[in-house]
Coordinates of C-alpha atoms and ligand atoms in Angstrom, one line a residue:
M13 CA 42.0 -36.4 72.3
R14 CA 43.3 -38.2 69.3
T15 CA 44.6 -36.6 66.2
R16 CA 43.6 -38.4 63.0
L17 CA 44.8 -37.1 59.7
A18 CA 43.5 -38.7 56.7
C19 CA 42.3 -37.9 53.2
S20 CA 38.6 -38.0 53.2
F21 CA 36.0 -37.0 50.7
V22 CA 33.1 -35.9 52.7
L23 CA 30.7 -35.0 49.9
A24 CA 27.7 -35.0 52.2
A25 CA 29.2 -32.3 54.4
L26 CA 30.2 -30.2 51.4
L27 CA 26.7 -30.4 49.9
A28 CA 24.9 -29.7 53.2
P29 CA 22.7 -26.7 53.4
A30 CA 23.5 -23.7 55.6
A31 CA 24.5 -24.7 59.1
D32 CA 22.1 -26.0 61.6
V33 CA 22.0 -23.2 64.2
A34 CA 21.4 -25.4 67.3
A35 CA 24.1 -27.9 66.4
A36 CA 26.7 -25.2 65.8
E37 CA 26.4 -23.7 69.3
G38 CA 29.4 -25.6 70.4
V39 CA 31.8 -24.0 68.0
R40 CA 33.9 -21.3 69.6
V41 CA 36.4 -19.1 67.8
R42 CA 39.0 -16.9 69.6
W43 CA 41.1 -14.3 67.8
L44 CA 44.7 -14.4 68.7
G45 CA 45.8 -11.3 66.9
V46 CA 47.1 -10.9 63.3
A47 CA 45.6 -13.9 61.3
G48 CA 45.6 -16.1 64.4
F49 CA 42.5 -18.0 65.5
A50 CA 41.6 -20.9 67.7
V51 CA 38.6 -22.9 66.7
E52 CA 37.2 -25.4 69.2
A53 CA 34.3 -27.8 69.4
G54 CA 34.2 -30.3 72.2
D55 CA 37.6 -32.0 72.5
D56 CA 38.7 -30.9 69.0
T57 CA 40.8 -27.8 68.6
I58 CA 42.3 -26.3 65.5
L59 CA 44.6 -23.3 65.4
H60 CA 45.2 -21.0 62.5
D61 CA 48.4 -18.9 62.2
P62 CA 49.1 -18.4 65.9
Y63 CA 51.6 -15.6 66.1
L64 CA 51.9 -14.5 69.7
S65 CA 55.5 -13.6 70.6
R66 CA 55.2 -10.2 68.8
P67 CA 58.7 -9.1 69.9
G68 CA 58.6 -5.5 68.4
A69 CA 60.1 -4.1 65.3
L70 CA 63.7 -3.7 66.5
R71 CA 64.1 -7.2 67.8
T72 CA 62.2 -8.6 64.9
F73 CA 64.4 -7.1 62.3
F74 CA 67.8 -6.8 64.0
R75 CA 68.0 -10.1 65.8
P76 CA 67.3 -13.7 64.8
Y77 CA 63.7 -14.6 65.4
V78 CA 63.2 -16.6 68.6
P79 CA 59.8 -17.6 69.9
D80 CA 59.3 -16.0 73.3
A81 CA 58.8 -18.6 75.9
T82 CA 57.9 -16.1 78.5
I83 CA 54.9 -15.1 76.4
L84 CA 54.0 -18.5 75.0
E85 CA 54.2 -20.6 78.1
P86 CA 51.3 -18.7 80.0
L87 CA 49.2 -18.9 76.8
L88 CA 49.6 -22.7 76.8
A89 CA 48.2 -22.9 80.3
S90 CA 44.7 -24.4 80.7
D91 CA 43.8 -21.4 82.9
G92 CA 45.4 -18.8 80.6
P93 CA 43.8 -16.2 78.4
A94 CA 43.7 -18.5 75.3
P95 CA 43.7 -22.1 76.7
E96 CA 43.0 -23.5 73.2
V97 CA 46.6 -22.7 72.2
G98 CA 47.7 -25.5 74.5
R99 CA 45.0 -27.9 73.2
G100 CA 45.4 -27.3 69.5
D101 CA 45.7 -30.6 67.6
L102 CA 46.2 -29.1 64.2
I103 CA 47.9 -25.8 63.4
L104 CA 46.9 -24.6 59.9
I105 CA 49.4 -22.2 58.4
G106 CA 48.1 -19.8 55.6
H107 CA 51.6 -18.8 54.5
S108 CA 55.1 -18.9 55.8
H109 CA 55.9 -15.3 56.7
F110 CA 57.1 -14.9 60.3
D111 CA 53.9 -13.2 61.5
H112 CA 52.0 -16.4 60.6
L113 CA 54.5 -19.3 61.0
A114 CA 57.2 -18.2 63.4
D115 CA 55.7 -19.4 66.7
A116 CA 53.9 -22.5 65.3
P117 CA 56.8 -25.0 65.4
W118 CA 57.6 -24.0 69.0
I119 CA 53.9 -24.4 70.0
A120 CA 53.6 -27.8 68.2
D121 CA 56.9 -29.0 69.8
R122 CA 55.4 -28.3 73.3
T123 CA 51.9 -29.6 72.6
G124 CA 52.3 -32.4 70.1
A125 CA 50.2 -30.6 67.5
T126 CA 50.6 -31.2 63.8
V127 CA 51.6 -28.2 61.7
V128 CA 49.9 -28.1 58.3
G129 CA 51.1 -25.9 55.5
S130 CA 53.0 -25.5 52.3
E131 CA 56.3 -27.1 51.4
T132 CA 58.0 -24.0 52.7
T133 CA 56.1 -24.2 56.0
V134 CA 57.2 -27.8 56.4
A135 CA 60.8 -27.1 55.5
I136 CA 61.1 -24.1 58.0
S137 CA 59.4 -26.2 60.7
R138 CA 61.8 -29.0 60.1
G139 CA 64.7 -26.5 60.4
F140 CA 63.3 -25.6 63.9
G141 CA 63.6 -29.3 64.8
L142 CA 59.9 -30.3 64.7
A143 CA 59.5 -34.0 64.2
K144 CA 58.5 -35.2 60.7
A145 CA 55.5 -36.9 62.2
Q146 CA 54.2 -33.5 63.4
L147 CA 54.2 -32.0 59.9
R148 CA 51.7 -32.4 57.1
R149 CA 52.2 -30.7 53.8
A150 CA 49.0 -29.2 52.5
D151 CA 48.5 -29.0 48.8
P152 CA 45.4 -27.4 47.1
G153 CA 42.5 -29.8 47.1
D154 CA 43.8 -31.8 50.1
R155 CA 41.3 -32.8 52.7
L156 CA 42.0 -33.5 56.3
S157 CA 39.8 -34.7 59.1
H158 CA 40.3 -34.0 62.7
G159 CA 37.6 -35.1 65.2
A160 CA 34.4 -33.1 64.4
F161 CA 36.2 -31.0 61.8
D162 CA 36.9 -31.4 58.1
V163 CA 39.5 -29.2 56.5
R164 CA 39.8 -28.5 52.8
V165 CA 43.0 -26.8 51.5
V166 CA 42.3 -24.1 48.9
E167 CA 45.0 -22.5 46.7
S168 CA 45.5 -18.9 47.5
R169 CA 47.8 -15.9 46.9
H170 CA 49.4 -13.3 49.0
M171 CA 48.5 -9.6 48.6
T172 CA 51.0 -7.7 46.6
L173 CA 52.9 -4.5 47.4
P174 CA 52.7 -1.4 45.1
T175 CA 55.8 -2.9 43.4
G176 CA 53.5 -5.7 42.2
S177 CA 55.3 -8.4 44.3
P178 CA 54.4 -9.8 47.6
P179 CA 56.8 -9.2 50.5
A180 CA 59.6 -11.7 51.1
P181 CA 58.6 -14.0 48.2
G182 CA 60.2 -17.4 47.5
V183 CA 60.0 -21.0 48.6
V184 CA 62.2 -22.8 51.1
T185 CA 62.7 -26.5 50.3
E186 CA 65.5 -27.5 52.6
P187 CA 65.3 -27.1 56.4
P188 CA 67.2 -23.9 57.3
A189 CA 69.2 -23.4 60.5
W190 CA 67.3 -21.8 63.4
P191 CA 67.2 -19.2 64.7
M192 CA 67.2 -17.1 61.5
P193 CA 66.2 -13.6 60.6
A194 CA 62.5 -12.8 60.3
V195 CA 62.9 -12.0 56.7
D196 CA 64.1 -15.5 56.0
F197 CA 60.6 -16.8 56.6
R198 CA 59.8 -16.7 52.9
L199 CA 56.2 -16.6 51.7
G200 CA 56.1 -20.0 50.2
D201 CA 52.7 -20.9 48.7
A202 CA 49.6 -19.3 50.2
R203 CA 46.8 -21.5 51.4
G204 CA 43.2 -20.9 52.3
Y205 CA 41.4 -23.3 54.7
L206 CA 37.8 -24.2 54.5
V207 CA 37.0 -25.7 58.0
T208 CA 33.7 -27.5 58.3
H209 CA 32.2 -28.5 61.7
R210 CA 30.7 -31.8 60.6
P211 CA 27.9 -32.1 63.2
S212 CA 26.4 -28.8 62.3
G213 CA 27.7 -28.1 58.8
L214 CA 29.0 -24.7 60.0
R215 CA 31.8 -23.6 57.7
L216 CA 34.6 -21.2 58.3
F217 CA 36.9 -19.9 55.6
F218 CA 40.3 -18.6 56.6
L219 CA 42.4 -16.4 54.4
S220 CA 45.7 -15.3 55.9
S221 CA 46.4 -12.6 53.3
A222 CA 44.1 -10.4 51.2
G223 CA 45.1 -12.1 47.9
L224 CA 43.0 -14.5 45.8
H225 CA 43.6 -17.4 43.5
R226 CA 40.6 -16.6 41.4
P227 CA 40.2 -20.0 39.8
A228 CA 40.1 -21.7 43.2
I229 CA 37.4 -19.3 44.5
E230 CA 35.5 -19.7 41.2
A231 CA 35.6 -23.4 41.6
L232 CA 34.1 -23.2 45.1
K233 CA 31.4 -21.0 43.7
N234 CA 30.6 -23.4 40.9
E235 CA 30.4 -26.3 43.4
G236 CA 27.9 -24.3 45.4
V237 CA 30.1 -24.3 48.5
R238 CA 28.9 -21.7 51.0
A239 CA 30.9 -20.5 54.0
D240 CA 29.0 -19.2 57.0
V241 CA 31.9 -17.2 58.3
L242 CA 34.7 -15.6 56.4
L243 CA 37.7 -14.8 58.5
I244 CA 39.8 -12.7 56.1
S245 CA 42.8 -10.5 56.1
T246 CA 42.0 -6.9 55.1
S247 CA 45.4 -5.3 54.4
G248 CA 46.5 -4.7 50.9
R249 CA 43.3 -6.1 49.3
T250 CA 42.3 -5.3 45.8
D251 CA 39.1 -3.3 45.0
D252 CA 37.2 -6.5 44.1
F253 CA 38.5 -8.7 46.9
V254 CA 35.5 -8.4 49.2
H255 CA 32.9 -8.6 46.4
T256 CA 34.6 -11.7 44.8
L257 CA 34.5 -13.6 48.1
L258 CA 31.0 -12.6 49.0
D259 CA 29.7 -13.5 45.6
A260 CA 31.4 -16.9 45.6
L261 CA 30.9 -18.0 49.2
R262 CA 27.8 -16.1 50.3
P263 CA 28.7 -15.8 54.0
R264 CA 26.5 -14.6 56.8
I265 CA 29.3 -13.3 58.9
V266 CA 32.6 -11.6 58.0
V267 CA 35.4 -11.4 60.5
P268 CA 38.2 -9.0 59.5
Q269 CA 41.7 -9.8 60.7
H270 CA 45.4 -8.8 60.2
Y271 CA 44.6 -5.2 60.7
D272 CA 46.4 -4.8 64.0
N273 CA 50.1 -3.8 64.4
F274 CA 51.9 -7.0 65.1
F275 CA 54.9 -5.1 66.4
V276 CA 52.9 -4.2 69.5
P277 CA 53.1 -6.9 72.1
L278 CA 50.0 -8.9 72.8
A279 CA 49.8 -7.7 76.4
D280 CA 49.8 -4.0 75.4
P281 CA 46.3 -2.4 75.7
D282 CA 46.8 -1.1 72.1
A283 CA 47.7 -4.5 70.6
A284 CA 44.4 -4.8 68.6
V285 CA 44.1 -1.2 67.6
P286 CA 43.8 -1.1 63.8
I287 CA 46.9 0.3 62.0
D288 CA 44.5 2.1 59.7
E289 CA 41.1 2.6 61.1
A290 CA 39.9 4.4 57.9
D291 CA 40.9 1.3 55.8
L292 CA 39.1 -1.0 58.2
A293 CA 36.0 1.2 58.0
A294 CA 36.3 1.1 54.2
F295 CA 36.5 -2.7 54.4
E296 CA 33.3 -2.8 56.4
A297 CA 31.6 -0.5 53.8
E298 CA 32.8 -2.7 51.0
V299 CA 31.1 -5.7 52.7
A300 CA 27.9 -3.7 53.2
S301 CA 27.9 -2.6 49.6
A302 CA 28.7 -6.1 48.1
A303 CA 26.0 -7.6 50.4
R304 CA 23.4 -5.1 49.0
E305 CA 24.4 -5.8 45.5
L306 CA 24.3 -9.6 46.0
D307 CA 21.1 -9.5 48.1
L308 CA 22.8 -11.1 51.1
A309 CA 22.4 -10.5 54.8
V310 CA 26.0 -10.2 56.0
E311 CA 27.1 -9.0 59.4
V312 CA 30.7 -7.7 60.0
R313 CA 32.0 -8.8 63.4
R314 CA 35.2 -7.1 64.2
P315 CA 36.9 -9.5 66.7
R316 CA 38.1 -8.5 70.1
L317 CA 41.6 -9.7 71.0
L318 CA 41.5 -13.0 72.9
E319 CA 37.8 -13.0 73.2
A320 CA 36.0 -16.3 72.4
V321 CA 32.9 -16.0 70.2
S322 CA 30.4 -18.8 69.6
Y323 CA 29.1 -19.3 66.1
P324 CA 26.7 -18.7 64.6
Ligands
ZN194 ZN1 52.4 -12.3 54.7

């Protein structure tokens, strides 16, 4: 398994028609809770926002954040419930809040993976002690290749609170001392990731928070870029969030995420229960309504925690 990071401009893949069904059978996606996913095809594995320690609200807010080795170690095992975590070559970080970034440097340190994200993600990971060689700053428009996958970095935004601001805003440019309070994992710059499985053309679009940088989404639409599967955060979305994404990217499958209570430990039977079932149902209704308006056939697939799903 060799990690290769390079800028590449794979126009052919970007312009390819909808994914070849047979060739995409080897792409497996496992939900890790919150915005965390593992994507694997053959020997190539990509993780997105793996947040697995989930230490509970009291420990999260009243103690410095420490990745929990007793939870993470078994997950790295090849016979564990999410063996891709130990095989991940790239770890894409959507934004730098603790529920997205806080376990990634620990995982990368153990596995040799490369953490990919904003300047803030890079600085915080350096503070943890992750080697420079295992960090890759991701700026909008950047393209990376790893094995059978191409990754395109898309500018994004975090959802905002009723105050009009996102939670824990700000950038981190200098490596901070670890461990540090969870609230010191500042947002940084949000990134979306368009992941293309080159052999099949299957495209997955990850958004770690339900905010949009509209010009970036508009640019994808104008390019004619379709995403077969949207894996998108639902919480705090605006009224037009779903419609804007469906209109621009014309997906076939929508996977909602970040609706679970990340203060409930992963091993708890209730770990994946939606915080707000009514809101998740409303999200599904918004997908159905937008699909009708746009004349698209779109299926909502609510993920099951730690279950691997093959796409398409
Ligand atoms: Zn966040």
